[in-house]
Coordinates of C-alpha atoms and ligand atoms in Angstrom, one line a residue:
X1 CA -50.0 2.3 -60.1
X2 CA -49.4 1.9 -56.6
X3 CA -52.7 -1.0 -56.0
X4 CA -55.6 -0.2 -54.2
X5 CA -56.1 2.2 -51.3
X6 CA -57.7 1.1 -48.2
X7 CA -60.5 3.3 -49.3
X8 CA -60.9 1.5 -52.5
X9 CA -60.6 -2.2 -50.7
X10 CA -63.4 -1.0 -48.6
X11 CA -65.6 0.8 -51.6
X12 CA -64.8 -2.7 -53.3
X13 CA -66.0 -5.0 -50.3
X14 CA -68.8 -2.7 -49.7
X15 CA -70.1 -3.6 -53.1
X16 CA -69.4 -6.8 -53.4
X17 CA -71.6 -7.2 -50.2
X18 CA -74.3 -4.6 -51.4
X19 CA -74.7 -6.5 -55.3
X20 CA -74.8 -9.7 -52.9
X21 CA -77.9 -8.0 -51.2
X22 CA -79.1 -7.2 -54.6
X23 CA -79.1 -10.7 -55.8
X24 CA -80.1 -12.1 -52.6
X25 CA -83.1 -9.7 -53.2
X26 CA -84.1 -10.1 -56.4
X27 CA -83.3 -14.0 -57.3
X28 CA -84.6 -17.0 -56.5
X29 CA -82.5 -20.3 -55.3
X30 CA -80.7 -22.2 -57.4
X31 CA -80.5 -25.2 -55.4
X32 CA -76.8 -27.0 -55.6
X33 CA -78.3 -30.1 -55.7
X34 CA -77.3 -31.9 -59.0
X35 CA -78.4 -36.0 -59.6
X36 CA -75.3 -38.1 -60.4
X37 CA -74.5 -38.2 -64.2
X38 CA -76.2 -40.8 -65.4
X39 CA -76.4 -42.0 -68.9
X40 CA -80.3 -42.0 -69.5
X41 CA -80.3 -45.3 -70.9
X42 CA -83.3 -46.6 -72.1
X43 CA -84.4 -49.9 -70.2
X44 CA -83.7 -53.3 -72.1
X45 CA -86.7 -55.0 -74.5
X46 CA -86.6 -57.8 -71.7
X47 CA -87.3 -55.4 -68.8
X48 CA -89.9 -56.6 -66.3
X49 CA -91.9 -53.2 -67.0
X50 CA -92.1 -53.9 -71.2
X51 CA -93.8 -57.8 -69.9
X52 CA -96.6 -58.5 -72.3
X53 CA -99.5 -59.9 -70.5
X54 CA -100.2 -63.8 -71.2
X55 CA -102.2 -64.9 -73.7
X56 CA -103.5 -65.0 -77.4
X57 CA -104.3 -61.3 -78.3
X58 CA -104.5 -60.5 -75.0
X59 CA -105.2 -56.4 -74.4
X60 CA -102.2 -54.5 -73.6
X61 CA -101.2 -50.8 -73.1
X62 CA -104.2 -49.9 -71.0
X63 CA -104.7 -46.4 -70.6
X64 CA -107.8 -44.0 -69.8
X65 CA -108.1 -40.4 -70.1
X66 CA -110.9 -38.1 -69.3
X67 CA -113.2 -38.4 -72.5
X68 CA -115.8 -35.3 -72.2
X69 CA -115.6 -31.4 -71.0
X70 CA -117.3 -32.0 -67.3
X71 CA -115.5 -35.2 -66.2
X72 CA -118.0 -37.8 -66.6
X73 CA -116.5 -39.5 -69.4
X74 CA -113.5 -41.4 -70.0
X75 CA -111.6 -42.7 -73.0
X76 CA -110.7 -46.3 -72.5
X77 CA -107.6 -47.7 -75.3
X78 CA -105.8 -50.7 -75.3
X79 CA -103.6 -52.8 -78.0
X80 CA -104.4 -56.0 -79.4
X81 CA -101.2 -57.5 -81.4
X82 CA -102.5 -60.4 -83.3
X83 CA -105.9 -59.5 -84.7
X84 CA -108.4 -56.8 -84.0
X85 CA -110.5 -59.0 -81.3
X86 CA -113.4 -57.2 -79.4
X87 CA -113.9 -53.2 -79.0
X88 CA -116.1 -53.9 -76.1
X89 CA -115.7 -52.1 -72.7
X90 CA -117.6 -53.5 -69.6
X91 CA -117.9 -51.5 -67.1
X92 CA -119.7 -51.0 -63.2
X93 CA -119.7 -49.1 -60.6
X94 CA -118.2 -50.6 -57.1
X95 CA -122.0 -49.5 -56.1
X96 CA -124.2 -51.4 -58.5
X97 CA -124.2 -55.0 -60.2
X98 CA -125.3 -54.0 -63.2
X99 CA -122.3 -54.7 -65.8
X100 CA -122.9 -51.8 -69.2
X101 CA -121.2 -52.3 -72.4
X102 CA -119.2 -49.5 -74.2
X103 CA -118.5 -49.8 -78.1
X104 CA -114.8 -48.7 -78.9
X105 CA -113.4 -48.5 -82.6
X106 CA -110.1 -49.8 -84.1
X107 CA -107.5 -47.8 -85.7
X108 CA -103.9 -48.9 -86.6
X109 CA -101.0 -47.3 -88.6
X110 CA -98.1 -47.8 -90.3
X111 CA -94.7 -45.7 -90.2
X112 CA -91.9 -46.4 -92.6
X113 CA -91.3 -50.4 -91.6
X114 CA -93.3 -50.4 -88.8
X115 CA -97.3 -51.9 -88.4
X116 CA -98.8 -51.2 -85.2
X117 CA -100.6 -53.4 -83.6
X118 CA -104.8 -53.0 -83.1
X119 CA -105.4 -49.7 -81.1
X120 CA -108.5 -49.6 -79.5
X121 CA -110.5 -46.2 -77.8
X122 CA -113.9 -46.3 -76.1
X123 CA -115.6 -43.8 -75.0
X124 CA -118.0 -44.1 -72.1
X125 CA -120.0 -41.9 -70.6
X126 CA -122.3 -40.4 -68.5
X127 CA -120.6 -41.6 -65.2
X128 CA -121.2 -40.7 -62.1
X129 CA -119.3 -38.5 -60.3
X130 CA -117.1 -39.3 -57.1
X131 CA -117.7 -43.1 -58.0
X132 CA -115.0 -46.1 -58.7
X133 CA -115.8 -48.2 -61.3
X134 CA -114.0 -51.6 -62.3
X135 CA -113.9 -52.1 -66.4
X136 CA -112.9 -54.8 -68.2
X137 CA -111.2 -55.3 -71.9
X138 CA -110.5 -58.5 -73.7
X139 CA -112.5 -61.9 -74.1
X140 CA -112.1 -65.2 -72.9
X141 CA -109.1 -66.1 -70.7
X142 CA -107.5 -63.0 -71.6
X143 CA -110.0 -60.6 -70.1
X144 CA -108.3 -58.0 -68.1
X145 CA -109.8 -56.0 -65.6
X146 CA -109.0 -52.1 -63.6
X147 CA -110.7 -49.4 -62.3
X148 CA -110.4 -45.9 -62.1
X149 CA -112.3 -43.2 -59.6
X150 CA -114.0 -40.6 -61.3
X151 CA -113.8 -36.9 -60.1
X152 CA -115.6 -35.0 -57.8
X153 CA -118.5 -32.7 -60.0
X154 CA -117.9 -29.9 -61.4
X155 CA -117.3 -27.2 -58.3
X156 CA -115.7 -24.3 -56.9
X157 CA -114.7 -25.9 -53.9
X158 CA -114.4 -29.7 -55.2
X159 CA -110.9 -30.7 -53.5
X160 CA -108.1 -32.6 -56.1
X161 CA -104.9 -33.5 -56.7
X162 CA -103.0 -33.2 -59.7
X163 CA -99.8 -35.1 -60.6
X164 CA -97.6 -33.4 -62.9
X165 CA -95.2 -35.1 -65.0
X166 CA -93.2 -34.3 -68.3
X167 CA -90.3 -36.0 -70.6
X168 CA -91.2 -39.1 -69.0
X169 CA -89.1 -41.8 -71.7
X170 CA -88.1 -45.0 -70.7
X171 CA -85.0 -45.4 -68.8
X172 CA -84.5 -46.3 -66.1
X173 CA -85.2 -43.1 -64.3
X174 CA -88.2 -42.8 -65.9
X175 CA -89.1 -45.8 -63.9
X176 CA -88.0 -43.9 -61.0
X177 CA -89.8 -41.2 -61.6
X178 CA -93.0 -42.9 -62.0
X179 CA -92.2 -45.1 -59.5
X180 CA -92.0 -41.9 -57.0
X181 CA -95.2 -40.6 -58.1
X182 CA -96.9 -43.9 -57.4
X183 CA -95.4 -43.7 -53.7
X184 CA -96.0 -40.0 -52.7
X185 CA -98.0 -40.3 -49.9
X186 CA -100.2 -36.9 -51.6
X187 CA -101.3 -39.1 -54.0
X188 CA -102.2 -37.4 -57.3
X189 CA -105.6 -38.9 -58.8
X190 CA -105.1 -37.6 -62.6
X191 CA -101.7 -36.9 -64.1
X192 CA -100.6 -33.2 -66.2
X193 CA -99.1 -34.9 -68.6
X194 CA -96.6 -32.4 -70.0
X195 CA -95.5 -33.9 -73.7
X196 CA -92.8 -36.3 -74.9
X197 CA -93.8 -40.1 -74.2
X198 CA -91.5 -42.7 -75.3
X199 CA -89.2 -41.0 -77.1
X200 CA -89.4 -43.9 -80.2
X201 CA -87.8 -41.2 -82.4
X202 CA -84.2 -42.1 -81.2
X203 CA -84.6 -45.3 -82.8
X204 CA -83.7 -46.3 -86.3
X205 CA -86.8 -45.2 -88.3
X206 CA -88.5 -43.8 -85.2
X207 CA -89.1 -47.7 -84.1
X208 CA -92.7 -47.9 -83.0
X209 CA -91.5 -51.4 -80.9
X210 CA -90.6 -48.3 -78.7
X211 CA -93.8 -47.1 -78.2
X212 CA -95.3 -50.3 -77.3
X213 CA -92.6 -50.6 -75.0
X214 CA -94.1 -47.1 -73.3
X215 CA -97.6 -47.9 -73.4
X216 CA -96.6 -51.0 -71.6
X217 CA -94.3 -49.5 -69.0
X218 CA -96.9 -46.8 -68.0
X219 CA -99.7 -49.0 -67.7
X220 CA -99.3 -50.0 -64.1
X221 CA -100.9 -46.3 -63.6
X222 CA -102.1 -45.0 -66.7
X223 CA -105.2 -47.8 -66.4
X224 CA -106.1 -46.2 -63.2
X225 CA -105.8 -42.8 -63.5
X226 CA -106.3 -40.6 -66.5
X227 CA -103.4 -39.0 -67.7
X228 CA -104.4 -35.4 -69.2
X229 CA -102.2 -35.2 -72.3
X230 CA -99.9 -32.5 -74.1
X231 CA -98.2 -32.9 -77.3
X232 CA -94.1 -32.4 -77.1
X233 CA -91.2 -32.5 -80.1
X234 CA -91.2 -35.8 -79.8
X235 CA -94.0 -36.1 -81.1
X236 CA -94.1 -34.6 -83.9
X237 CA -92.1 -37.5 -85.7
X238 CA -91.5 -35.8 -89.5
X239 CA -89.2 -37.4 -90.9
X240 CA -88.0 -36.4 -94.2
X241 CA -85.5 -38.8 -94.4
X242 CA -88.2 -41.6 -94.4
X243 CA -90.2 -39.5 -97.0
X244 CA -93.1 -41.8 -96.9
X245 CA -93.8 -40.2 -93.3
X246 CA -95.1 -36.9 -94.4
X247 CA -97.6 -36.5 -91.2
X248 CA -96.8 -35.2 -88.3
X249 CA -97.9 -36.5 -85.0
X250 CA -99.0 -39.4 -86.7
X251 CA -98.1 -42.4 -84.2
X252 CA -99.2 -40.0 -81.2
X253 CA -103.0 -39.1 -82.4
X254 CA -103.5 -42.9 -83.4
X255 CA -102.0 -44.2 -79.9
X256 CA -103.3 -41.3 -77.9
X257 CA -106.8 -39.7 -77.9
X258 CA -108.4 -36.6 -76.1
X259 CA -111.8 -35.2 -75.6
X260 CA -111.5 -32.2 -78.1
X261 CA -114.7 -31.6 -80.1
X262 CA -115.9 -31.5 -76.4
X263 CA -114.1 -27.9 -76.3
X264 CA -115.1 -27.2 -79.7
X265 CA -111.3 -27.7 -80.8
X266 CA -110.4 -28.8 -84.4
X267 CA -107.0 -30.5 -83.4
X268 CA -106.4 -32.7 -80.8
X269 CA -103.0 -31.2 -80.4
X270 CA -105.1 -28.2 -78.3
X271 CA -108.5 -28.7 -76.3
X272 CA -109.4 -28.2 -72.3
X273 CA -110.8 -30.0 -69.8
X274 CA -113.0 -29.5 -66.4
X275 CA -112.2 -31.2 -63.4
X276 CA -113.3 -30.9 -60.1
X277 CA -112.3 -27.0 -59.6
X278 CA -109.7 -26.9 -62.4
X279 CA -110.1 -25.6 -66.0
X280 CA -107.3 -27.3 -67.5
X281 CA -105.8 -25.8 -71.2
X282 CA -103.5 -27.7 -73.0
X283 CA -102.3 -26.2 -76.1
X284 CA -99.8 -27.1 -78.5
X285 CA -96.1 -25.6 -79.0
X286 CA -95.9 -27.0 -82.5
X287 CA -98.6 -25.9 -84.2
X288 CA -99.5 -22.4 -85.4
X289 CA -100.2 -20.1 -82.4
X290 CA -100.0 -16.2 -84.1
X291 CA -102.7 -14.2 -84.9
X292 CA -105.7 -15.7 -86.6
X293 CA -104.1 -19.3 -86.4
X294 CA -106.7 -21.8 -85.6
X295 CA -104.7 -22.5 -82.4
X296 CA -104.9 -18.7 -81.9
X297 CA -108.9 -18.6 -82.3
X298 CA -109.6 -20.8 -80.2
X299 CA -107.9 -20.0 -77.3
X300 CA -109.5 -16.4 -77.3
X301 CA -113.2 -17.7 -77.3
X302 CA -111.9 -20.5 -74.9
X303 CA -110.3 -18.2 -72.7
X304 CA -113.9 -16.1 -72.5
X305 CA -115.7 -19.3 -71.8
X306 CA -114.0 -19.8 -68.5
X307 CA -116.1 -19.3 -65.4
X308 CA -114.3 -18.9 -62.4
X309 CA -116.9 -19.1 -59.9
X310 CA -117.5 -22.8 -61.1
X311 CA -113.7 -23.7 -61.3
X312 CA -112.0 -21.4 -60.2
X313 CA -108.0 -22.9 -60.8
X314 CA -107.4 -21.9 -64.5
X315 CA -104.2 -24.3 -65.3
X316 CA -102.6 -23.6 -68.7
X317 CA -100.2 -26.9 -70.3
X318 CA -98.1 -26.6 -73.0
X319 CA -94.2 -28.2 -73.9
X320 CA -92.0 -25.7 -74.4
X321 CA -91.7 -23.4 -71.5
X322 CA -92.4 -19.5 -71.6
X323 CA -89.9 -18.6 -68.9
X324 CA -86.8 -20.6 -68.7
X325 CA -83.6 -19.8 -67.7
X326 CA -81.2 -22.8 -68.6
X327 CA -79.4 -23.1 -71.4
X328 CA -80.9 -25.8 -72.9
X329 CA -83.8 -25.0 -75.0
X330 CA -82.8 -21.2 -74.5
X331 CA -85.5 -18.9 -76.1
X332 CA -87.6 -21.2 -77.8
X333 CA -90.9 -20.4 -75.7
X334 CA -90.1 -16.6 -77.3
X335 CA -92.5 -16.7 -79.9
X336 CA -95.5 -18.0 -78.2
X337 CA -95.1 -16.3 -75.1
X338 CA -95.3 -12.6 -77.3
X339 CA -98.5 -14.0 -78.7
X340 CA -99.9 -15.3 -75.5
X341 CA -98.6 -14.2 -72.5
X342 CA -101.1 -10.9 -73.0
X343 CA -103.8 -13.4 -72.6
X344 CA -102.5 -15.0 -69.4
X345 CA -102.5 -11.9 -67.7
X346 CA -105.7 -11.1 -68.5
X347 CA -107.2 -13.8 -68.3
X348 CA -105.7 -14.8 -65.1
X349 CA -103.7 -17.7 -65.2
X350 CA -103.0 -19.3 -62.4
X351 CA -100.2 -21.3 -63.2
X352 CA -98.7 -22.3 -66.5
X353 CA -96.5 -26.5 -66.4
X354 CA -94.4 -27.2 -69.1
X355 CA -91.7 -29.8 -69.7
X356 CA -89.4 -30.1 -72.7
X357 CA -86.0 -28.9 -70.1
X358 CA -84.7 -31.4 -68.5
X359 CA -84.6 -29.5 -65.2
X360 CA -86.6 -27.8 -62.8
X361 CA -87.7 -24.2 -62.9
X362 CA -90.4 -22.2 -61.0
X363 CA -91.1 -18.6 -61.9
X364 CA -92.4 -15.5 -59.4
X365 CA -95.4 -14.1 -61.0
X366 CA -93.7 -11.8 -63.5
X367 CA -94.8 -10.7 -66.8
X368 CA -93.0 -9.3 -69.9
X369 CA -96.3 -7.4 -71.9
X370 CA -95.8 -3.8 -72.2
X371 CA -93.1 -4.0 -75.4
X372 CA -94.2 -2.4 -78.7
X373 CA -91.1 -1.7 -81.3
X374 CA -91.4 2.1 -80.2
X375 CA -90.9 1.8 -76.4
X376 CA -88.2 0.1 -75.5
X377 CA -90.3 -1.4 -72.2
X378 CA -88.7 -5.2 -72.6
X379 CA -87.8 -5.9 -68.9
X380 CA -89.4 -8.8 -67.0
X381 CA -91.2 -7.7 -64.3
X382 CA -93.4 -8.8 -61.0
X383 CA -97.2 -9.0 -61.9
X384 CA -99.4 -10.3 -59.5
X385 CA -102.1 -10.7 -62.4
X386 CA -99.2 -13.1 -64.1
X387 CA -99.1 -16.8 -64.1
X388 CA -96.5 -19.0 -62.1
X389 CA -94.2 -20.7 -64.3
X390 CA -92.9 -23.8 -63.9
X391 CA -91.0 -26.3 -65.8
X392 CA -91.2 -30.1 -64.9
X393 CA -88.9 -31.7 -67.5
X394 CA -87.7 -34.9 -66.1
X395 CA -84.2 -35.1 -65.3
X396 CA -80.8 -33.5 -67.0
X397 CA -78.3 -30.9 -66.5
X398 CA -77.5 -27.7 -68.3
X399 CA -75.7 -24.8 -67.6
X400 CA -78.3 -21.6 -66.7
X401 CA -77.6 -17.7 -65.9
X402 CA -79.5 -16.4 -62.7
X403 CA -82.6 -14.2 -63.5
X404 CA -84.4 -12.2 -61.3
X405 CA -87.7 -13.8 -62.0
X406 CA -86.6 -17.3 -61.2
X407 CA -87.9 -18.6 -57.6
X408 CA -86.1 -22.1 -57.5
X409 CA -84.3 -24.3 -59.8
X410 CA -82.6 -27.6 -60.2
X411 CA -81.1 -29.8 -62.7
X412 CA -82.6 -33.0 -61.1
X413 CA -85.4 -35.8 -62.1
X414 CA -88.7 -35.4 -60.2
X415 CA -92.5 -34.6 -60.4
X416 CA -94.4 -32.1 -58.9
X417 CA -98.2 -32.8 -57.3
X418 CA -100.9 -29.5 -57.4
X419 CA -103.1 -29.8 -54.5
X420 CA -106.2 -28.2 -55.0
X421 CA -108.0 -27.3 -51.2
X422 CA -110.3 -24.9 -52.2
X423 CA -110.9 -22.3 -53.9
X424 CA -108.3 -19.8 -52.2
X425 CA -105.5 -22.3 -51.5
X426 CA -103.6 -24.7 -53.5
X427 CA -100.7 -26.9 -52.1
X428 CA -97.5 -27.2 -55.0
X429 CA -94.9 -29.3 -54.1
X430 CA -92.0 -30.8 -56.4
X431 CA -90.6 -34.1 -55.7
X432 CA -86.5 -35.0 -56.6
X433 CA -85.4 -37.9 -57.2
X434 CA -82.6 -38.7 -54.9
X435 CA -80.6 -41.9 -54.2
X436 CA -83.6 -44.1 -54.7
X437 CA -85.8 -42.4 -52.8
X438 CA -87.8 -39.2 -53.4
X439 CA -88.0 -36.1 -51.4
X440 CA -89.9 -32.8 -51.6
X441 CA -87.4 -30.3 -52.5
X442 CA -89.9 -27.3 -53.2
X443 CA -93.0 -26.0 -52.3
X444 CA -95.2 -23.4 -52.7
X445 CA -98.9 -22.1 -51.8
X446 CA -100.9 -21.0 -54.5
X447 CA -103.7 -18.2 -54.1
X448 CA -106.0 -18.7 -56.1
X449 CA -105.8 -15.4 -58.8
X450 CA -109.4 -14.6 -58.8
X451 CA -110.9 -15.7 -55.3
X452 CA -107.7 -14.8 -53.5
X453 CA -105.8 -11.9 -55.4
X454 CA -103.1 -11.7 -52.6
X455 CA -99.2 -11.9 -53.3
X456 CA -97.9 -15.6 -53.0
X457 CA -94.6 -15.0 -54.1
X458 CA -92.0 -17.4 -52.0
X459 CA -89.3 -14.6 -51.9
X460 CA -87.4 -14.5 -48.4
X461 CA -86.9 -10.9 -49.1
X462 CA -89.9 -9.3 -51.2
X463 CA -87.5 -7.0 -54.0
X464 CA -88.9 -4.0 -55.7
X465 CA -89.8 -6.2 -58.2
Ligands
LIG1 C1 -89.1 -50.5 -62.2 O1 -89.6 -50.1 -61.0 C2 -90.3 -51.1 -60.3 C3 -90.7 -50.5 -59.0 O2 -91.7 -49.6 -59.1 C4 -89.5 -52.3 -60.1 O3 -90.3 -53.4 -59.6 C5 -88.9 -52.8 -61.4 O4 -88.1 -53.9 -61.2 C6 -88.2 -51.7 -62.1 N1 -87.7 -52.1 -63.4 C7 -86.5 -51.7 -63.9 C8 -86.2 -52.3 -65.3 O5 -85.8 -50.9 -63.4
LIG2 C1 -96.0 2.2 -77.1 O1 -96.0 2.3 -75.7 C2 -95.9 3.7 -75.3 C3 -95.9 3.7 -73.8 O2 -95.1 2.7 -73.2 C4 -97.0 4.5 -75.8 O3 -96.8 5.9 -75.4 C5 -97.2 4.4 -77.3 O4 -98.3 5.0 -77.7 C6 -97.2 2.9 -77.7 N1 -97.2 2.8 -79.1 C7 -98.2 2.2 -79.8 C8 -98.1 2.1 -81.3 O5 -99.1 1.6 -79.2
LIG3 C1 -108.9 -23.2 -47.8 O1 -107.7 -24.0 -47.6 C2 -106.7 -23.4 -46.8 C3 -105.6 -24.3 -46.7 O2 -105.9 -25.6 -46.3 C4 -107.3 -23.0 -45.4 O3 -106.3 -22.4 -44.7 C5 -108.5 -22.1 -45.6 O4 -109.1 -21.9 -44.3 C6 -109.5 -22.8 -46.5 N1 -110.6 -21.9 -46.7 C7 -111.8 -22.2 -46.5 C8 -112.9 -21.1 -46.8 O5 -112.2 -23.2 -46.0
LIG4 C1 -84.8 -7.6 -62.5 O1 -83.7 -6.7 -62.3 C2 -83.8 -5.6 -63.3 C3 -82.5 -4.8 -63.1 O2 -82.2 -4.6 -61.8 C4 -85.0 -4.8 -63.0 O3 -85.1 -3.8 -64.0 C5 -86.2 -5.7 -63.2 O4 -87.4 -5.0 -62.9 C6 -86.1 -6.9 -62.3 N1 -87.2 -7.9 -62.7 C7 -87.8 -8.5 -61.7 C8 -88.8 -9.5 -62.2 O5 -87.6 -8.3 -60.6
LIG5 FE1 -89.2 -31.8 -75.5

């Protein structure tokens, strides 16, 4: 062998330039951008954010979420650690003097060695729209008091902003994650909530001081905004080990509730929501989705009973992400995304949020449907009926390969905001967490998939895809 010819060289430098065109072409940006190594240390018991309010029995853990289908209602909880003390909510709009009373119930639980303390939910209802109310929980000298704005009705055209936040924990990152969320100048009025809360299943016997911890941490904007929620891994919390603990989800669905019976869901692991111009699915990764599932059922009559000329932004949640590229986590979406990713494309998903990575992914519209044993026809490919995907897992690095599908990625900390303008256009932009501060670090418009059909792909180049 006498090495390469010049004619070779060339042929070789020829193609290296032409499958750098190719992948310029058909990828996305993997941005180089990596957050300093950090240890993801939870923050200490004596943090300032885990400070229990003063007081005997004083209400802590505040947190609201929407409590009916239309957005006029709104789940009120809270903790009292001593005894039970009042269920009472007392509520009024900034408009009106007249103070009305809202009857919660009590619930507590025990896992393994742990007692909660007394978890209270109240649901009020029957709100007006586009109103801020001030409510109050507690007695006596340890009465606390918030408010919350309730959403525009019900609307093709009603204006809102989303915050979007997954893997959330509590390290110290998390607070600077929420921390950046509470500063973005866009400011989000109701958090996508995108599963795994406090992470108490690190600790010895899944410590429930840990979730205590979280409700307290969060509160600072969980009392004031409703945070839509989605169940995650972490959740689940089966622990054969401890074989006393034989239910699953069992500290989340006492701690956490959500409106389901309003969407006619068994579980609260799955149900939907209407706000503003969003119809907002959240659906479970770890219960039964196939065929015939009750999960499964559900979502088909759901899916039929959206009306896009009254909202027309069909938002799917869910944990574990369809399309994802990293390592980590590598596949797991598989299954459900077979059963439902027919659906999405259908049905015409606008965009589909999960967590669960600890990175940052967004998809192009692509889908993966035609496959069926006989044909062969598994490639991924560019479907302008498809969903966006993206992945909002806070924080993390892992190793990924470089699909075609994939419009941007990061192994950073951050949270993304969904701007809803109107019915055509929607403002997405994700949020890193850099050296302190935060910064937007991608964006993208969203046409809406039924009123606005056109492609919104963010390709510089647009591929045969
Ligand atoms: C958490 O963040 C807030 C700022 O939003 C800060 O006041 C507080 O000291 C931080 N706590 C910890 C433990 O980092
Ligand atoms: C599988 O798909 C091919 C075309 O892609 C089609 O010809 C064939 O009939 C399909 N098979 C079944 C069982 O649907
Ligand atoms: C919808 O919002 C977009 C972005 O702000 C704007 O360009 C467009 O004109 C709006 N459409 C209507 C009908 O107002
Ligand atoms: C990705 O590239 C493969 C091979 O070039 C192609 O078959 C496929 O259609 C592409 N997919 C997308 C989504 O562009
Ligand atoms: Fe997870």
């Amino acid at each position: 062998m006498d090495g390469l010819g010049s004619s070779s060289l060339s042929f070789i430098v020829v193609l290296v330039l032409v499958l750098n065109v190719a992948l310029f072409c058909n990828g996305g940006k993997t941005s180089s951008f990596v957050r300093k190594a950090e240890l993801g240390v939870d923050m200490p018991l004596s943090s300032d954010v885990f400070q229990v309010p003063p007081g005997y029995n004083a209400p802590q853990q505040v947190h609201i979420t929407q409590g009916d289908h239309e957005g006029r209602g709104m789940i009120v909880s809270w903790v009292t650690m001593d005894e039970p003390g009042s269920n009472t909510v007392i509520y009024w709009s900034e408009k009106s003097t007249r103070r009305m009373k809202a009857e919660g119930q009590v619930y507590t639980y025990k896992f393994y060695d742990y007692t909660s303390g007394y978890i209270h939910h109240c649901t009020i209802t029957n709100l007006k729209y586009n109103t801020k109310y001030y409510y109050v929980v507690g007695i006596g000298h340890t009465r606390r008091k918030f408010w919350f704005l309730t959403p525009p009705p019900v609307g093709p055209d009603a204006a809102y902003t989303f915050g979007i936040i997954g893997d959330l924990g509590q390290t110290y990152d998390s607070n600077l994650t929420l921390t950046h969320y509470e500063r973005n100048f866009q400011q989000g009025k109701t958090v996508l909530f995108l599963g795994d809360l406090s992470y108490a299943d690190r600790y010895a016997n899944n410590d429930g001081v840990r979730w205590d911890t979280w409700g307290r941490f969060v509160e600072r904007r969980v009392a004031y905004e409703p945070w839509i929620w989605t169940v995650g891994n972490h959740e689940i919390e089966l622990n054969p080990i401890l074989n006393i603990e034989t239910t699953p989800f069992k500290p989340y669905t006492h701690r956490y509730h959500v409106p389901h019976e309003a969407s006619s869901s068994i579980d609260p692991l799955w149900y939907s929501i209407k706000r503003a111009s969003a119809y907002i699915i959240v659906l479970s990764s770890y219960s039964a989705f196939s065929p015939y599932s009750p999960q499964w059922l559900w979502l088909q009559l759901e899916l039929q009973n959206v009306d896009r000329s009254q909202t027309p932004w069909l938002i799917v949640l869910m944990h574990a992400p369809l399309y994802n590229s990293y390592y980590d986590h590598y596949m797991e979406g598989e299954p459900m995304r077979v059963v439902f990713e027919p659906l999405f494309v259908q049905f015409k998903v606008d965009v589909v949020f999960s967590g669960h990575v600890h990175a940052y992914e967004r998809s192009e519209r692509v889908s993966n449907i035609a496959y069926n044993i006989t044909n062969g026809d598994c490639t991924i490919k560019r479907d302008q009926s498809a969903p966006v995907y993206i992945t909002i897992g806070d924080g993390g690095i892992s190793k990924a390969w470089l699909p075609n599908y994939s419009a941007y990625r990061e192994a950073s900390f951050g949270h993304a905001i969904f701007d809803i303008k109107n019915r055509t256009h929607a403002y997405y932009s994700w949020h890193r967490n850099r050296h302190g501060y935060s910064e937007e670090a991608d964006s993208m418009w969203f046409y809406n998939r039924y009123w606005y059909p056109f492609d919104d792909s963010t390709a510089s180049i647009q591929s045969s895809m």
